One Martini backbone bead per residue (centre of mass of N, CA, C, O) as a GRO file, in nm:
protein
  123
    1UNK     BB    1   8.847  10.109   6.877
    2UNK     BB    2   8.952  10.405   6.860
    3UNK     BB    3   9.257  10.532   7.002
    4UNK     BB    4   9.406  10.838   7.205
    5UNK     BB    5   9.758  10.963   7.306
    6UNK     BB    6   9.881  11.183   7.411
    7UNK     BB    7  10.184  11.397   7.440
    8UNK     BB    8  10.444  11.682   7.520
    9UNK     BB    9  10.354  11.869   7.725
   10UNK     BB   10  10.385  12.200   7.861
   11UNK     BB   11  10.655  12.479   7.905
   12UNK     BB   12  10.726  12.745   7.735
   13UNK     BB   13  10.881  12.934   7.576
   14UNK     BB   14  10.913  13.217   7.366
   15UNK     BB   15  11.034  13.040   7.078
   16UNK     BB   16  10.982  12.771   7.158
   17UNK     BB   17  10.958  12.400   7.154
   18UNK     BB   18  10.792  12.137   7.065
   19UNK     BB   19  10.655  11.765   7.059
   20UNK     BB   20  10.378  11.606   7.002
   21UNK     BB   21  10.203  11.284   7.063
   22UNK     BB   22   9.971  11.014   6.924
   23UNK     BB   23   9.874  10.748   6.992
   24UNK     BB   24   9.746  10.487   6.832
   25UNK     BB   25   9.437  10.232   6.821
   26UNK     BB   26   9.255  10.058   6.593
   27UNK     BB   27   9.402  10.223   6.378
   28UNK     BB   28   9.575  10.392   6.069
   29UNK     BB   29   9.717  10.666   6.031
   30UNK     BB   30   9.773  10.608   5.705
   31UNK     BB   31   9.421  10.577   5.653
   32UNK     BB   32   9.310  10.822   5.791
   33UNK     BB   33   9.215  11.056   5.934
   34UNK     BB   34   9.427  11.341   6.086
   35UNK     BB   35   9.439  11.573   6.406
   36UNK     BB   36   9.464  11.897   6.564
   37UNK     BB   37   9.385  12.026   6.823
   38UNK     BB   38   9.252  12.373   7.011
   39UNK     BB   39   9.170  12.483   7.354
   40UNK     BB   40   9.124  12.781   7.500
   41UNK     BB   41   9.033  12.975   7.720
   42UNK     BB   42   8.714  13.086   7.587
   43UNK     BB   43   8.742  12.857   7.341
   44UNK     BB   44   8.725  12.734   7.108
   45UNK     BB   45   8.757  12.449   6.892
   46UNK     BB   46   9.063  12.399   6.682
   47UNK     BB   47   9.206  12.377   6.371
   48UNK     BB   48   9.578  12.313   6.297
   49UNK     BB   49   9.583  12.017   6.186
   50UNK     BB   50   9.612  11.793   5.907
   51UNK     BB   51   9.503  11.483   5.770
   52UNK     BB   52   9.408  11.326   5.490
   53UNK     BB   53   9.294  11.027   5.380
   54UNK     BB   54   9.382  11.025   5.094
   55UNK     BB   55   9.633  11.228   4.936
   56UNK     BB   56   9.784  11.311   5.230
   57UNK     BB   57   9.696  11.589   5.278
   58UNK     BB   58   9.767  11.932   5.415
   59UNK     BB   59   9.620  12.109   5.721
   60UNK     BB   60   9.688  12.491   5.799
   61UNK     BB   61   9.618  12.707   6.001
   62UNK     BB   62   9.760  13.039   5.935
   63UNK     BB   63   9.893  13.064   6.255
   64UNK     BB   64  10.076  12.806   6.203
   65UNK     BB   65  10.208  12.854   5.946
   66UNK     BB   66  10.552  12.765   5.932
   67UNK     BB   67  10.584  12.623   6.240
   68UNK     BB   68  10.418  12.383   6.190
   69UNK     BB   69  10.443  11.998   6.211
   70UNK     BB   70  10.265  11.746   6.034
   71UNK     BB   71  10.282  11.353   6.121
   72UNK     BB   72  10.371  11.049   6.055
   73UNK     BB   73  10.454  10.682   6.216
   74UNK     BB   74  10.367  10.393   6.116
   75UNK     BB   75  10.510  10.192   6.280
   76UNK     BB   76  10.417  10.384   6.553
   77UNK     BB   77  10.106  10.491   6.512
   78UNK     BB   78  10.197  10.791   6.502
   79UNK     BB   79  10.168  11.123   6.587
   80UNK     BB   80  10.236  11.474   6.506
   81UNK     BB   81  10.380  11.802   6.680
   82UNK     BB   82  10.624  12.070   6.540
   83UNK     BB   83  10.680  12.343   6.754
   84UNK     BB   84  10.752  12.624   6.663
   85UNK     BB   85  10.753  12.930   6.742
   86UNK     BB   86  10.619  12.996   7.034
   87UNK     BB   87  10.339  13.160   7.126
   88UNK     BB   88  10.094  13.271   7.388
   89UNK     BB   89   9.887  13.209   7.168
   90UNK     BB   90   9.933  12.877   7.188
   91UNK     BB   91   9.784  12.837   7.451
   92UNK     BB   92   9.670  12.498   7.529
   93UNK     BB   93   9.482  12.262   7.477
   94UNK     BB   94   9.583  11.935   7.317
   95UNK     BB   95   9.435  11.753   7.043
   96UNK     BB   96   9.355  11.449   6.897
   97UNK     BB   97   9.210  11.313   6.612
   98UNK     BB   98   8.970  11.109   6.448
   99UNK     BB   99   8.889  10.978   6.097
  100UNK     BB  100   8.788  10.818   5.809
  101UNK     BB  101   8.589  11.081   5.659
  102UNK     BB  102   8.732  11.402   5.631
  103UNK     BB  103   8.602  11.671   5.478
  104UNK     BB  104   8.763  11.889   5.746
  105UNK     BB  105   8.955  12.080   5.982
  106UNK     BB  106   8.674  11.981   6.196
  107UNK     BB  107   8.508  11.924   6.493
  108UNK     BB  108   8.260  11.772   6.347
  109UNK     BB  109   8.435  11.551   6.158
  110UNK     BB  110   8.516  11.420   6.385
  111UNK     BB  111   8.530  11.094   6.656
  112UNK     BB  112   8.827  11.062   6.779
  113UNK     BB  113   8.964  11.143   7.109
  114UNK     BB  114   9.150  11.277   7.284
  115UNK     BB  115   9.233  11.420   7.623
  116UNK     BB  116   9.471  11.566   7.627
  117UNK     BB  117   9.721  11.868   7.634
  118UNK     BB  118   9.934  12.091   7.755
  119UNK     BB  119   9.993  12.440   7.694
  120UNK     BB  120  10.267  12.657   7.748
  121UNK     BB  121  10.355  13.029   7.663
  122UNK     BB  122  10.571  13.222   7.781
  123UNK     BB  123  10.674  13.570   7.772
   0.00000   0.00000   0.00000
């Protein structure tokens, strides 16, 4: 069965990086749809960048677009989230999820889910 294990959140200021880590097991993160979301306090979760099962192709919420990158390391079968020029509104726990063939990068077509990691960014 899948297993996804994130790290690397944390409190940072605005304007400054994280990056987050999800460590993937029982399946190949080359392979599947692989994708990051997160859920602030009060809101619903969302999907923020994802890569498609397919032709590798990523999709990133418009309001991350430019600021994050999402990748993957085949070697160490592991996700990332490149988080630059952060602002409070970023503020959120992240998730890594993953599935087989999804469809869209939305939390309906997602099956298997890490614990998630907190990001808090000050202002």
């Amino acid at each position: 069965e899948a297993q996804l294990v994130e790290s690397g959140g944390g409190l940072v200021q605005a304007g400054g990086s994280l990056r987050l880590s999800c460590a993937a097991s029982g399946f190949a993160v080359d392979y599947w749809g692989i994708g990051w979301f997160r859920q602030a306090p009060g809101k619903s979760r969302e999907g923020i960048a994802c890569i498609r099962n397919n032709e590798r192709g990523t999709d990133y919420l418009d309001s991350v677009r430019g600021r994050f990158i999402i990748s993957t390391d085949s070697a160490k079968n592991t996700l990332y989230l490149q988080m630059n020029n952060l602002k409070p509104e970023d503020t959120a726990v992240y998730y890594c999820a993953s599935a087989l063939m999804p469809r869209a990068c939305v939390v309906d077509e997602y099956d298997y889910w890490g614990q998630g990691t907190q990001v808090t960014v000050s202002s």
